[in-house]
Each structure stands twice: as C-alpha cells, then as structure tokens.
Short mmCIF file of C-alpha atoms in Angstrom, two decimals:
data_model
loop_
_atom_site.label_atom_id
_atom_site.label_comp_id
_atom_site.label_asym_id
_atom_site.label_seq_id
_atom_site.Cartn_x
_atom_site.Cartn_y
_atom_site.Cartn_z
CA UNK P 10 5.09 25.56 0.98
CA UNK P 11 6.79 22.31 0.06
CA UNK P 12 5.00 19.52 1.89
CA UNK P 13 6.50 16.28 3.18
CA UNK P 14 4.89 12.89 2.63
CA UNK P 15 3.33 13.11 6.06
CA UNK P 16 2.03 16.61 5.31
CA UNK P 17 0.52 15.26 2.10
CA UNK P 18 -1.23 12.43 3.92
CA UNK P 19 -2.60 14.85 6.50
CA UNK P 20 -3.74 17.26 3.79
CA UNK P 21 -6.04 14.59 2.39
CA UNK P 22 -8.07 14.77 5.62
CA UNK P 23 -9.32 18.21 4.57
CA UNK P 24 -11.22 16.55 1.70
CA UNK P 25 -14.27 14.32 1.81
CA UNK P 26 -14.48 12.61 -1.59
CA UNK P 27 -17.19 10.08 -2.39
CA UNK P 28 -15.06 6.96 -2.95
CA UNK P 29 -16.01 3.30 -3.37
CA UNK P 30 -13.57 0.35 -3.35
CA UNK P 31 -14.70 -3.25 -3.78
CA UNK P 32 -18.28 -2.14 -3.17
CA UNK P 33 -17.43 -0.37 0.10
CA UNK P 34 -17.78 3.34 0.81
CA UNK P 35 -14.45 4.73 2.05
CA UNK P 36 -14.85 6.95 5.09
CA UNK P 37 -11.30 8.34 5.19
CA UNK P 38 -8.93 8.07 2.24
CA UNK P 39 -5.92 8.90 4.42
CA UNK P 40 -6.71 5.99 6.75
CA UNK P 41 -7.87 3.38 4.20
CA UNK P 42 -5.41 0.42 4.19
CA UNK P 43 -6.33 -0.47 0.60
CA UNK P 44 -5.10 2.95 -0.55
CA UNK P 45 -2.00 3.26 1.63
CA UNK P 46 0.49 1.93 -0.98
CA UNK P 47 -0.73 4.54 -3.47
CA UNK P 48 -0.44 7.35 -0.94
CA UNK P 49 3.06 6.11 -0.13
CA UNK P 50 3.97 6.19 -3.82
CA UNK P 51 2.92 9.82 -4.24
CA UNK P 52 4.57 10.64 -0.92
CA UNK P 53 8.00 9.83 -2.35
CA UNK P 54 7.75 12.91 -4.60
CA UNK P 55 7.22 15.06 -1.52
CA UNK P 56 9.97 13.64 0.69
CA UNK P 57 12.60 13.57 -2.05
CA UNK P 58 12.13 17.34 -2.49
CA UNK P 59 13.55 17.76 1.03
CA UNK P 60 16.52 15.38 0.76
CA UNK P 61 19.87 17.09 0.07
CA UNK P 62 20.89 14.45 -2.47
CA UNK P 63 17.71 14.78 -4.54
CA UNK P 64 16.52 18.33 -3.85
CA UNK P 65 18.09 19.64 -7.08
CA UNK P 66 16.03 17.24 -9.16
CA UNK P 67 12.76 17.44 -7.24
CA UNK P 68 12.53 21.23 -7.00
CA UNK P 69 12.64 24.09 -9.49
CA UNK P 70 12.26 27.87 -9.60
CA UNK P 71 9.05 28.93 -11.29
CA UNK P 72 9.96 32.07 -13.24
CA UNK P 73 6.40 33.41 -13.34
CA UNK P 74 6.35 33.62 -9.53
CA UNK P 75 10.02 33.45 -8.55
CA UNK P 76 9.17 30.74 -6.03
CA UNK P 77 10.70 27.32 -5.42
CA UNK P 78 8.17 24.66 -6.36
CA UNK P 79 8.04 20.89 -6.57
CA UNK P 80 9.37 19.63 -9.91
CA UNK P 81 6.10 17.77 -10.46
CA UNK P 82 4.30 21.15 -10.67
CA UNK P 83 6.88 23.11 -12.67
CA UNK P 84 6.43 24.56 -16.17
CA UNK P 85 9.46 23.54 -18.24
CA UNK P 86 11.41 26.45 -19.70
CA UNK P 87 14.54 24.77 -21.08
CA UNK P 88 16.10 21.54 -22.22
CA UNK P 89 17.75 21.28 -18.82
CA UNK P 90 14.32 21.43 -17.16
CA UNK P 91 13.19 18.47 -19.26
CA UNK P 92 16.32 16.48 -18.48
CA UNK P 93 15.96 17.11 -14.77
CA UNK P 94 12.28 16.18 -14.87
CA UNK P 95 13.15 12.95 -16.69
CA UNK P 96 15.79 12.11 -14.09
CA UNK P 97 13.48 13.07 -11.24
CA UNK P 98 10.72 10.77 -12.49
CA UNK P 99 13.20 7.89 -12.89
CA UNK P 100 14.52 8.50 -9.39
CA UNK P 101 11.15 8.45 -7.62
CA UNK P 102 9.89 5.50 -9.68
CA UNK P 103 12.93 3.33 -8.98
CA UNK P 104 11.82 3.57 -5.36
CA UNK P 105 8.03 3.49 -5.70
CA UNK P 106 7.54 1.63 -8.99
CA UNK P 107 5.27 4.43 -10.15
CA UNK P 108 5.11 7.71 -8.24
CA UNK P 109 2.04 8.86 -10.21
CA UNK P 110 2.42 12.57 -9.51
CA UNK P 111 4.28 13.27 -12.75
CA UNK P 112 0.85 13.26 -14.42
CA UNK P 113 0.18 16.57 -12.60
CA UNK P 114 3.27 18.01 -14.24
CA UNK P 115 2.34 16.78 -17.71
CA UNK P 116 -1.20 18.17 -17.61
CA UNK P 117 -0.11 21.55 -16.25
CA UNK P 118 2.44 21.93 -19.03
CA UNK P 119 -0.09 20.99 -21.70
CA UNK P 120 -2.74 23.37 -20.37
CA UNK P 121 -0.16 26.16 -20.08
CA UNK P 122 0.52 25.87 -23.82
CA UNK P 123 -3.11 25.39 -24.85
CA UNK P 124 -4.51 28.38 -22.94
CA UNK P 125 -1.88 30.69 -24.40
CA UNK P 126 -2.75 29.48 -27.90
CA UNK P 127 -6.49 29.83 -27.28
CA UNK P 128 -6.15 33.42 -26.05
CA UNK P 129 -4.06 34.35 -29.09
CA UNK P 130 -6.72 32.96 -31.43
CA UNK P 131 -9.97 33.84 -29.68
CA UNK P 132 -9.10 36.77 -27.42
CA UNK P 133 -10.10 34.84 -24.29
CA UNK P 134 -8.56 35.18 -20.83
CA UNK P 135 -7.97 31.47 -20.17
CA UNK P 136 -4.22 31.91 -19.77
CA UNK P 137 -4.54 34.37 -16.89
CA UNK P 138 -7.13 32.15 -15.20
CA UNK P 139 -4.76 29.23 -15.52
CA UNK P 140 -1.75 31.17 -14.22
CA UNK P 141 -3.71 32.16 -11.11
CA UNK P 142 -4.68 28.54 -10.62
CA UNK P 143 -1.13 27.27 -11.28
CA UNK P 144 0.43 29.55 -8.69
CA UNK P 145 -2.17 28.52 -6.11
CA UNK P 146 -1.50 24.83 -6.78
CA UNK P 147 2.26 25.40 -6.53
CA UNK P 148 1.93 27.40 -3.31
CA UNK P 149 -0.15 24.65 -1.70
CA UNK P 150 1.98 21.86 -3.25
CA UNK P 151 -1.05 19.90 -4.41
CA UNK P 152 -1.29 16.64 -6.33
CA UNK P 153 -3.64 16.73 -9.31
CA UNK P 154 -5.36 13.81 -10.99
CA UNK P 155 -5.68 13.80 -14.77
CA UNK P 156 -9.28 13.11 -15.79
CA UNK P 157 -8.72 12.72 -19.51
CA UNK P 158 -9.74 9.30 -20.84
CA UNK P 159 -13.48 9.19 -21.38
CA UNK P 160 -15.53 6.01 -21.18
CA UNK P 161 -16.13 6.53 -24.95
CA UNK P 162 -19.01 4.07 -25.39
CA UNK P 163 -19.28 2.86 -29.00
CA UNK P 164 -15.78 3.52 -30.36
CA UNK P 165 -17.07 3.72 -33.94
CA UNK P 166 -19.13 6.82 -33.13
CA UNK P 167 -18.18 10.37 -32.24
CA UNK P 168 -19.28 11.82 -28.87
CA UNK P 169 -22.36 13.53 -30.20
CA UNK P 170 -23.54 10.30 -31.86
CA UNK P 171 -23.49 8.21 -28.68
CA UNK P 172 -26.75 6.76 -27.40
CA UNK P 173 -25.65 7.82 -23.91
CA UNK P 174 -23.95 11.25 -24.02
CA UNK P 175 -22.50 10.68 -20.54
CA UNK P 176 -19.85 8.29 -21.85
CA UNK P 177 -17.94 11.52 -22.59
CA UNK P 178 -17.59 14.41 -20.16
CA UNK P 179 -19.30 17.45 -21.65
CA UNK P 180 -20.71 20.84 -20.83
CA UNK P 181 -24.34 20.34 -19.93
CA UNK P 182 -25.13 23.92 -19.05
CA UNK P 183 -23.47 27.33 -19.40
CA UNK P 184 -24.21 29.83 -16.65
CA UNK P 185 -23.16 33.46 -16.17
CA UNK P 186 -20.81 32.38 -13.36
CA UNK P 187 -19.51 29.09 -14.78
CA UNK P 188 -20.39 25.79 -16.42
CA UNK P 189 -22.00 22.51 -15.41
CA UNK P 190 -20.24 19.35 -16.58
CA UNK P 191 -21.54 15.82 -16.82
CA UNK P 192 -20.09 12.48 -17.93
CA UNK P 193 -17.55 9.81 -17.07
CA UNK P 194 -13.76 9.59 -17.13
CA UNK P 195 -12.83 5.92 -17.17
CA UNK P 196 -9.16 5.83 -16.13
CA UNK P 197 -7.91 8.35 -13.57
CA UNK P 198 -4.61 7.43 -11.95
CA UNK P 199 -4.58 7.76 -8.17
CA UNK P 200 -8.12 9.16 -8.24
CA UNK P 201 -9.08 8.64 -4.56
CA UNK P 202 -6.01 10.36 -3.11
CA UNK P 203 -5.75 13.39 -5.38
CA UNK P 204 -6.50 16.92 -4.21
CA UNK P 205 -8.14 17.98 -7.46
CA UNK P 206 -8.88 16.73 -10.96
CA UNK P 207 -7.79 18.40 -14.17
CA UNK P 208 -10.57 17.54 -16.63
CA UNK P 209 -9.31 17.49 -20.23
CA UNK P 210 -10.54 16.31 -23.65
CA UNK P 211 -9.14 12.98 -24.82
CA UNK P 212 -9.47 13.50 -28.57
CA UNK P 213 -9.97 16.11 -31.27
CA UNK P 214 -13.61 17.18 -31.49
CA UNK P 215 -15.59 18.60 -34.37
CA UNK P 216 -17.56 21.84 -34.20
CA UNK P 217 -20.73 19.76 -33.68
CA UNK P 218 -19.16 18.28 -30.54
CA UNK P 219 -17.86 21.57 -29.13
CA UNK P 220 -19.39 20.95 -25.70
CA UNK P 221 -17.03 17.99 -25.27
CA UNK P 222 -13.93 20.18 -25.72
CA UNK P 223 -13.76 21.22 -22.09
CA UNK P 224 -10.86 21.70 -19.70
CA UNK P 225 -11.33 22.69 -16.08
CA UNK P 226 -10.20 22.07 -12.50
CA UNK P 227 -12.51 20.28 -10.06
CA UNK P 228 -11.84 19.52 -6.37
CA UNK P 229 -11.86 15.80 -5.65
CA UNK P 230 -14.78 16.24 -3.28
CA UNK P 231 -16.86 18.63 -5.38
CA UNK P 232 -20.58 18.02 -5.21
CA UNK P 233 -21.59 15.51 -7.86
CA UNK P 234 -18.24 13.71 -8.10
CA UNK P 235 -18.15 9.94 -7.45
CA UNK P 236 -15.00 7.80 -7.60
CA UNK P 237 -15.16 4.03 -8.10
CA UNK P 238 -11.61 2.77 -7.58
CA UNK P 239 -9.34 -0.24 -7.37
CA UNK P 240 -7.12 -0.91 -4.35
CA UNK P 241 -3.57 0.39 -4.63
CA UNK P 242 -1.08 -2.48 -4.60
CA UNK P 243 -1.42 -5.53 -2.38
CA UNK P 244 -1.55 -4.15 1.17
CA UNK P 245 -1.40 -6.71 3.95
CA UNK P 246 -0.26 -9.63 1.75
CA UNK P 247 2.83 -11.35 3.12
CA UNK P 248 4.05 -12.31 -0.34
CA UNK P 249 3.86 -8.71 -1.58
CA UNK P 250 7.48 -7.79 -0.93
CA UNK P 251 7.10 -4.59 -2.93
CA UNK P 252 3.44 -3.79 -3.57
CA UNK P 253 2.41 -4.04 0.07
CA UNK P 254 4.29 -0.76 0.48
CA UNK P 255 3.97 0.90 -2.92
CA UNK P 256 1.20 0.67 -5.46
CA UNK P 257 -1.26 2.62 -7.55
CA UNK P 258 -5.01 2.91 -7.60
CA UNK P 259 -6.99 3.82 -10.69
CA UNK P 260 -10.56 5.01 -10.64
CA UNK P 261 -13.61 5.67 -12.76
CA UNK P 262 -14.72 9.22 -12.02
CA UNK P 263 -18.35 10.15 -12.57
CA UNK P 264 -19.25 13.84 -12.91
CA UNK P 265 -22.95 14.19 -12.16
CA UNK P 266 -23.91 17.81 -12.94
CA UNK P 267 -20.80 19.31 -11.35
CA UNK P 268 -20.67 23.10 -11.26
CA UNK P 269 -17.31 24.70 -12.18
CA UNK P 270 -16.86 28.48 -11.67
CA UNK P 271 -15.34 30.48 -14.53
CA UNK P 272 -12.00 31.01 -12.82
CA UNK P 273 -11.45 27.23 -12.99
CA UNK P 274 -12.48 26.84 -16.64
CA UNK P 275 -9.57 26.79 -19.12
CA UNK P 276 -11.34 25.67 -22.32
CA UNK P 277 -15.06 25.62 -23.08
CA UNK P 278 -15.82 24.63 -26.63
CA UNK P 279 -12.63 25.60 -28.49
CA UNK P 280 -12.27 22.39 -30.49
CA UNK P 281 -9.02 23.10 -32.33
CA UNK P 282 -7.22 24.13 -29.18
CA UNK P 283 -8.78 21.20 -27.34
CA UNK P 284 -7.24 18.88 -29.90
CA UNK P 285 -3.89 20.61 -29.45
CA UNK P 286 -4.15 20.14 -25.68
CA UNK P 287 -4.73 16.42 -26.17
CA UNK P 288 -1.58 15.93 -28.23
CA UNK P 289 0.50 18.36 -26.18
CA UNK P 290 -0.33 16.58 -22.94
CA UNK P 291 0.31 13.22 -24.60
CA UNK P 292 3.82 14.27 -25.64
CA UNK P 293 4.68 15.58 -22.16
CA UNK P 294 3.21 12.47 -20.56
CA UNK P 295 4.93 9.96 -22.83
CA UNK P 296 8.22 11.72 -22.10
CA UNK P 297 7.56 11.29 -18.38
CA UNK P 298 6.49 7.65 -18.82
CA UNK P 299 9.94 6.95 -20.23
CA UNK P 300 11.51 8.03 -16.95
CA UNK P 301 8.92 6.12 -14.94
CA UNK P 302 9.44 2.79 -16.67
CA UNK P 303 13.22 3.26 -16.64
CA UNK P 304 12.89 3.44 -12.86
CA UNK P 305 10.87 0.23 -12.93
CA UNK P 306 13.57 -1.27 -15.15
CA UNK P 307 16.13 -0.38 -12.49
CA UNK P 308 14.14 -2.47 -10.02
CA UNK P 309 14.08 -5.46 -12.37
CA UNK P 310 17.79 -5.16 -13.14
CA UNK P 311 18.67 -5.02 -9.46
CA UNK P 312 16.37 -7.89 -8.50
CA UNK P 313 17.56 -10.01 -11.44
CA UNK P 314 21.22 -9.49 -10.57
CA UNK P 315 20.55 -10.38 -6.92
CA UNK P 316 18.76 -13.56 -7.99
CA UNK P 317 21.67 -14.56 -10.23
CA UNK P 318 24.02 -14.18 -7.26
CA UNK P 319 21.70 -16.08 -4.93
CA UNK P 320 21.51 -18.93 -7.45
CA UNK P 321 25.29 -19.25 -7.34
CA UNK P 322 25.83 -18.25 -10.97
CA UNK P 323 28.76 -16.25 -12.31
CA UNK P 324 28.01 -14.03 -15.31
CA UNK P 325 31.65 -14.31 -16.40
CA UNK P 326 31.31 -18.08 -16.70
CA UNK P 327 27.64 -18.33 -17.67
CA UNK P 328 27.42 -16.22 -20.80
CA UNK P 329 23.72 -16.88 -21.38
CA UNK P 330 22.91 -15.25 -18.05
CA UNK P 331 25.15 -12.29 -18.80
CA UNK P 332 23.56 -11.88 -22.22
CA UNK P 333 20.07 -11.92 -20.72
CA UNK P 334 21.01 -9.28 -18.16
CA UNK P 335 22.54 -7.17 -20.92
CA UNK P 336 19.26 -7.49 -22.84
CA UNK P 337 17.38 -6.15 -19.83
CA UNK P 338 19.82 -3.26 -19.48
CA UNK P 339 19.69 -2.53 -23.21
CA UNK P 340 15.89 -2.38 -23.30
CA UNK P 341 15.75 -0.05 -20.30
CA UNK P 342 18.46 2.31 -21.43
CA UNK P 343 17.36 2.37 -25.08
CA UNK P 344 13.94 3.84 -24.36
CA UNK P 345 15.46 6.10 -21.70
CA UNK P 346 17.92 7.38 -24.32
CA UNK P 347 14.90 8.42 -26.38
CA UNK P 348 13.78 10.49 -23.41
CA UNK P 349 17.17 12.16 -23.21
CA UNK P 350 17.08 12.88 -26.96
CA UNK P 351 13.55 14.29 -26.64
CA UNK P 352 14.83 16.63 -23.93
CA UNK P 353 17.87 17.78 -25.90
CA UNK P 354 15.93 18.33 -29.13
CA UNK P 355 13.01 20.06 -27.43
CA UNK P 356 10.95 22.72 -29.17
CA UNK P 357 10.19 26.20 -27.84
CA UNK P 358 6.50 27.02 -27.52
CA UNK P 359 4.98 30.50 -28.06
CA UNK P 360 3.80 30.34 -24.45
CA UNK P 361 7.44 30.53 -23.31
CA UNK P 362 7.75 26.90 -22.31
CA UNK P 363 9.39 23.97 -24.06
CA UNK P 364 7.95 20.77 -25.48
CA UNK P 365 9.87 17.47 -25.62
CA UNK P 366 10.56 16.35 -29.17
CA UNK P 367 7.43 14.50 -30.26
CA UNK P 368 9.15 11.84 -32.35
CA UNK P 369 11.66 10.76 -29.70
CA UNK P 370 9.01 10.93 -26.95
CA UNK P 371 6.65 8.68 -28.87
CA UNK P 372 9.36 6.26 -29.97
CA UNK P 373 10.53 5.91 -26.37
CA UNK P 374 6.99 5.32 -25.14
CA UNK P 375 6.31 2.84 -27.95
CA UNK P 376 9.46 0.91 -27.05
CA UNK P 377 8.61 0.66 -23.36
CA UNK P 378 4.97 -0.19 -24.10
CA UNK P 379 5.91 -3.15 -26.27
CA UNK P 380 9.12 -4.18 -24.53
CA UNK P 381 7.71 -4.33 -20.99
CA UNK P 382 6.78 -7.96 -21.63
CA UNK P 383 10.33 -8.71 -22.74
CA UNK P 384 11.59 -7.08 -19.56
CA UNK P 385 9.43 -9.43 -17.51
CA UNK P 386 10.48 -12.43 -19.62
CA UNK P 387 14.19 -11.69 -19.13
CA UNK P 388 13.70 -11.21 -15.38
CA UNK P 389 12.00 -14.63 -15.26
CA UNK P 390 14.77 -16.21 -17.34
CA UNK P 391 17.63 -15.08 -15.11
CA UNK P 392 15.70 -15.92 -11.94
CA UNK P 393 15.25 -19.61 -12.58
CA UNK P 394 12.15 -21.60 -11.66
CA UNK P 395 11.97 -20.75 -7.97
CA UNK P 396 9.39 -18.01 -8.54
CA UNK P 397 7.09 -20.73 -9.88
CA UNK P 398 7.73 -23.38 -7.26
CA UNK P 399 8.27 -21.34 -4.10
CA UNK P 400 5.52 -22.01 -1.52
CA UNK P 401 3.69 -19.10 0.08
CA UNK P 402 5.29 -17.14 2.93
CA UNK P 403 3.11 -18.80 5.56
CA UNK P 404 5.27 -21.90 5.16
CA UNK P 405 8.28 -19.87 6.31
CA UNK P 406 6.82 -20.04 9.82
CA UNK P 407 5.42 -23.55 9.71
CA UNK P 408 7.47 -25.64 12.19
CA UNK P 409 6.64 -28.82 10.27
CA UNK P 410 8.09 -27.62 6.94
CA UNK P 411 10.34 -24.64 7.61
CA UNK P 412 13.54 -26.55 8.30
CA UNK P 413 13.17 -28.80 5.26
CA UNK P 414 12.41 -25.88 2.92
CA UNK P 415 15.33 -23.86 4.23
CA UNK P 416 17.66 -26.79 3.71
CA UNK P 417 16.72 -27.47 0.11
CA UNK P 418 15.83 -24.02 -1.23
CA UNK P 419 19.15 -22.39 -0.53
CA UNK P 420 21.64 -21.46 -3.25
CA UNK P 421 25.06 -20.06 -2.50
CA UNK P 422 26.19 -21.07 0.99
CA UNK P 423 27.02 -17.48 1.92
CA UNK P 424 23.49 -16.25 1.05
CA UNK P 425 20.81 -17.47 3.47
CA UNK P 426 17.93 -19.43 1.97
CA UNK P 427 15.52 -16.92 3.46
CA UNK P 428 17.22 -14.15 1.50
CA UNK P 429 16.99 -16.09 -1.76
CA UNK P 430 13.28 -16.69 -1.15
CA UNK P 431 12.72 -12.98 -0.45
CA UNK P 432 14.39 -12.00 -3.71
CA UNK P 433 12.31 -14.56 -5.58
CA UNK P 434 9.11 -13.17 -4.10
CA UNK P 435 10.19 -9.65 -4.99
CA UNK P 436 10.51 -10.64 -8.66
CA UNK P 437 7.22 -12.48 -8.49
CA UNK P 438 5.55 -9.40 -7.04
CA UNK P 439 7.05 -7.11 -9.69
CA UNK P 440 6.19 -9.30 -12.67
CA UNK P 441 3.52 -11.98 -12.18
CA UNK P 442 1.33 -10.85 -9.29
CA UNK P 443 -1.86 -8.86 -9.82
CA UNK P 444 0.19 -5.72 -9.31
CA UNK P 445 2.99 -6.90 -11.59
CA UNK P 446 0.59 -7.71 -14.40
CA UNK P 447 -0.99 -4.31 -13.89
CA UNK P 448 2.38 -2.67 -14.62
CA UNK P 449 2.40 -4.46 -17.97
CA UNK P 450 -1.09 -3.31 -18.92
CA UNK P 451 -0.57 0.29 -17.80
CA UNK P 452 2.73 0.39 -19.70
CA UNK P 453 0.94 -0.76 -22.85
CA UNK P 454 -2.15 1.47 -22.64
CA UNK P 455 -1.16 4.27 -20.25
CA UNK P 456 -0.63 7.53 -22.10
CA UNK P 457 -2.36 6.16 -25.17
CA UNK P 458 -2.26 2.93 -27.09
CA UNK P 459 0.74 1.94 -29.27
CA UNK P 460 -1.38 2.85 -32.28
CA UNK P 461 -1.65 6.43 -31.02
CA UNK P 462 2.13 6.62 -30.68
CA UNK P 463 2.67 5.25 -34.17
CA UNK P 464 0.29 7.87 -35.53
CA UNK P 465 2.20 10.65 -33.76
CA UNK P 466 5.56 9.34 -34.94
CA UNK P 467 4.38 9.30 -38.54
CA UNK P 468 2.68 12.69 -38.22
CA UNK P 469 5.77 14.39 -36.80
CA UNK P 470 8.61 12.58 -38.54
CA UNK P 471 10.09 14.56 -41.49
CA UNK P 472 9.33 11.93 -44.13
CA UNK P 473 9.07 14.58 -46.88
CA UNK P 474 12.55 15.81 -45.98
CA UNK P 475 13.91 12.28 -46.31
CA UNK P 476 12.22 11.97 -49.69
CA UNK P 477 13.81 15.22 -50.81
CA UNK P 478 17.20 13.97 -49.65
CA UNK P 479 16.98 10.90 -51.86
CA UNK P 480 15.53 12.90 -54.73
CA UNK P 481 18.46 15.34 -54.58
CA UNK P 482 20.97 12.51 -54.57
CA UNK P 483 19.29 10.96 -57.59
CA UNK P 484 19.15 14.29 -59.45
CA UNK P 485 22.85 14.91 -58.86
CA UNK P 486 23.70 11.91 -61.01
CA UNK P 487 21.75 13.06 -64.08
CA UNK P 488 22.28 16.10 -66.36
CA UNK P 489 19.58 17.65 -68.50
CA UNK P 490 20.33 15.37 -71.48
CA UNK P 491 20.54 12.30 -69.31
CA UNK P 492 24.39 12.13 -69.29
CA UNK P 493 26.03 10.86 -66.13
CA UNK P 494 28.01 13.33 -64.04
CA UNK P 495 31.67 12.37 -64.17
CA UNK P 496 33.43 11.86 -60.89
CA UNK P 497 37.15 11.80 -60.35
CA UNK P 498 38.26 8.36 -59.24
CA UNK P 499 40.05 7.91 -55.98
CA UNK P 500 38.38 10.87 -54.32
CA UNK P 501 35.93 10.63 -51.45
CA UNK P 502 34.50 12.83 -48.70
CA UNK P 503 37.00 11.46 -46.24
CA UNK P 504 39.86 12.84 -48.37
CA UNK P 505 38.25 16.12 -49.27
CA UNK P 506 36.35 15.36 -52.47
CA UNK P 507 34.54 18.16 -54.21
CA UNK P 508 31.03 17.01 -55.17
CA UNK P 509 29.54 18.29 -58.41
CA UNK P 510 27.25 21.28 -58.23
CA UNK P 511 23.73 20.47 -57.19
CA UNK P 512 21.27 20.36 -60.06
CA UNK P 513 17.77 21.39 -59.03
CA UNK P 514 14.74 19.38 -60.05
CA UNK P 515 13.68 22.27 -62.27
CA UNK P 516 17.04 22.45 -64.06
CA UNK P 517 17.13 18.71 -64.67
CA UNK P 518 13.70 18.79 -66.21
CA UNK P 519 14.49 21.60 -68.66
#
C-alpha cells in the first residue's frame, strides 16, 4: 500500500516512542508542533508518489516481489534506477529542503548488498531474513531511520578500548531467539517520527570488537529505546517563511538493553562485512545527498533571482549580479553532474543490485559539503543588505511603523514592498537562521566528514592506472639502447598518424 502524507501522519499514532524535546516528554509525535515541519518534510515523499507528474520518479517496481513500491524503499537494479532516484530526491528536496526519507533507501540498498556477501562467505541466512523484512517494509510503506553514527567517546581509541562501552552500540547478550543490544547512536535524522530504526556499524571493526559489528531493525518504540531530539525547523515563528512548514529533527538514540529477535538481525559480529556495509551505505547515501542539496540549491537560485528582480536590478546591465547568479548555478549543477556520472558509471553488485560509482559519488558530496558556504555567500551577495537590516515581521502589523517601512523598503514599483520583504525573509530563513545554519553543518558532516570522502576518493581512484599511462608514454620514447624513436614530421593523430609500436617495460630494460 502506498500511503499519502496524511496516512503517514496517522500511522505514527500506532507507535508510542519515548521522545524528549527541550527537556519535555512528547506525548504524541503526530500532534507535537515542534515536530510538524519534519513530518511535513517526509510527507512530501508520500504525496509525490500519487501525483501524475511525479509518480514515475517516486515509484518503482521491485523485481523480487513484482510490486509497485515507493522509490525511497526500492533496491536499485540499473543505471536508470539510480538516475531516477537522484532526480526524485532533488524533486522532493526542492520543495521540502530535505525530505529525509532517502536515508531509508540508502540503508536498505547497503544492507541488501552486505547480507548477500555475508551469506556467500559464512553460509548464514541473513539475506533471506532481510528480504522478508524488506518486502514487509515496502508493503507497509514505512519510513526508516538510520542509526549509524555512534557517540564514539574518545576518538583516539577503538570501541573495545573505551572507558564506557556504551558510546558504541554493541551486542551485550546473545540468546537462542535473538540478541540484546546496548549503546548510543548520536545522530539519527528524523528520529522521533520514524517507524523503525536500521542499526548499522559506523566503521570497520577488528575481530576483538566483533560485538560492535551489528546490523538489525528495531521499532521506534521498542522497549529500552529513548530518543532525545531537537525540534524540526522553526514552527510558529513568523519570520520562518520556509522552516515553519518544513524542517528536520535529529536525535540521540539510546538503546538500553533492547532485545532484537533473530529475524530482524542482519549482521552479528561479521567484521569484514560490517566494514563493507559502512562504505556501501556511505556511497549510496552520498549519491542521494547530491540530489538533496541540488534541490536546496534550486531554492537558493529561485530566491536569489526573485530578490534581484525585487531590488530593481537587471542582470543584462549589472554583470556582477549575473556572474554571481551563474556562480550559484555552476556550484549546484557541478556537484549534481557528479551524481549523474555516478549513476551512469554504476557498478553491478553480486547481489543483483547496482552501486553508484564511488569516485563520482564522493567527489559530488565533497563539493557540496565544502561549497554550501559559497552557496550561502552568493545568495547573500545578490540579495543586498536588506536581510541584515529588515525588522522582524511584527513590525509589519505595527500601525505606528508599518506605513513608513512600506514606503522606504520597496524596490521596483511593480513589486509590492511586502513581497520584497517576504523574499528577503525567505533567504534569511534558508541561510542565516538557526535552520539555515543547520543546513550548512549537516551538508558538511552529514554522510561523513570531508576527510572520509577524500579517503574514499583516493582509495577508489585508479591512480596506478594513471601511473602506468605515463610510464607507457615515457617508455615509447626510448629504445633498448637509449636511442630516441623517430617520428615522421607533420603527422598527428588528427590526420591519422601511426604511432610506433609499444615497447613494454620488460623489453626496454633488456
């Protein structure tokens, strides 16, 4: 069943998670005003699956079941699947800022690959357990939170060396019918309004730390689970032109001796495969982040262009403004192009799915992580100083100041002053409010730090192949006795030159 946004909100009433926000216990997640913008953000992924103009992007046919499922829960089987997922994420995020649910997709795809690999190596039945779980999640159209990033404690020490073992989620007890997990996941996107959590390792573990290499599914209201969360967006604030409607909560999730039955356990001590899951999920997620921040870039481009118009500027006559807008467009589309390339050059996995190209995925994520601040800077530049000087929205209704402010804060005569002020507050909300600054931080650290992306780029880039290329070119110019290879003048590749025969490294050395 494909739910609507309203169905999704109502489905949350069937759960009773233990949630705290700002020191308060939340009685009903579905009715909590401080979480409404986050629920609205996820809701976009549900409603867009029912709209004729976006149904193609937001739904897919799952080959293992033959059923139509939400794109955010689909296992990618082709380059076209990856391209459509990328476009779908950009579409929902250009409306919501960050629709959050694509994390469900990324984790499911990573676990799908990892369980297949684990079974092939260890003879386990994790893959079948996961397939049963996947089909159930797809049938119920659930939203899953990714509980991956551990609290970590002393970063210089491995999990088993920590003074407090609970800074990493680990298996505390193994029972005939399941496992008991304990520990803390420090950053879980949308934690309060998820249906379930997918618990995953956040790093490669050694054999001594095997109990930390655990992957399992836990209902959000399972006994022993506590969520300490931030509000989603800026609900109820008059100046929050965007984040009063759409936002994102993050939460610290504490697992206090939580029992997980075997049919929901997908890894339990397989360290090598746990490390593979970490990197596999990261690649899928960074690919999705590219689409998400491109959608956010669309919002900045649109708001910036509207502000330029409201200020009475003409990009054809004011080249510096045009150049700044082109910079904003170039940044957005350059990292999005990496996402497209990662989709086109995807790799087939033995599990039958496809993986986005790791190099392009990580380059795209690295670009958006470091360029998000430039995106904000350019949006500020083209907007002018009104976002700094504009009084709060309460003054819009103050009879003693409203007329004067309207008279002097207008721009083009055909654009009302009130409209110009609204656009200015939109840019302020997107870039310099608490929510706007949060987008910068989550772009930098979400999905791993820039250092993690650099490591993956170096690890996956064919540097040795590039070295061989240069070595071959150098060897072509030298014969065994050190004589130069003669080349006919006036001939080049463009006119059909015939290069000399390649001399191998071995031949040149003899």
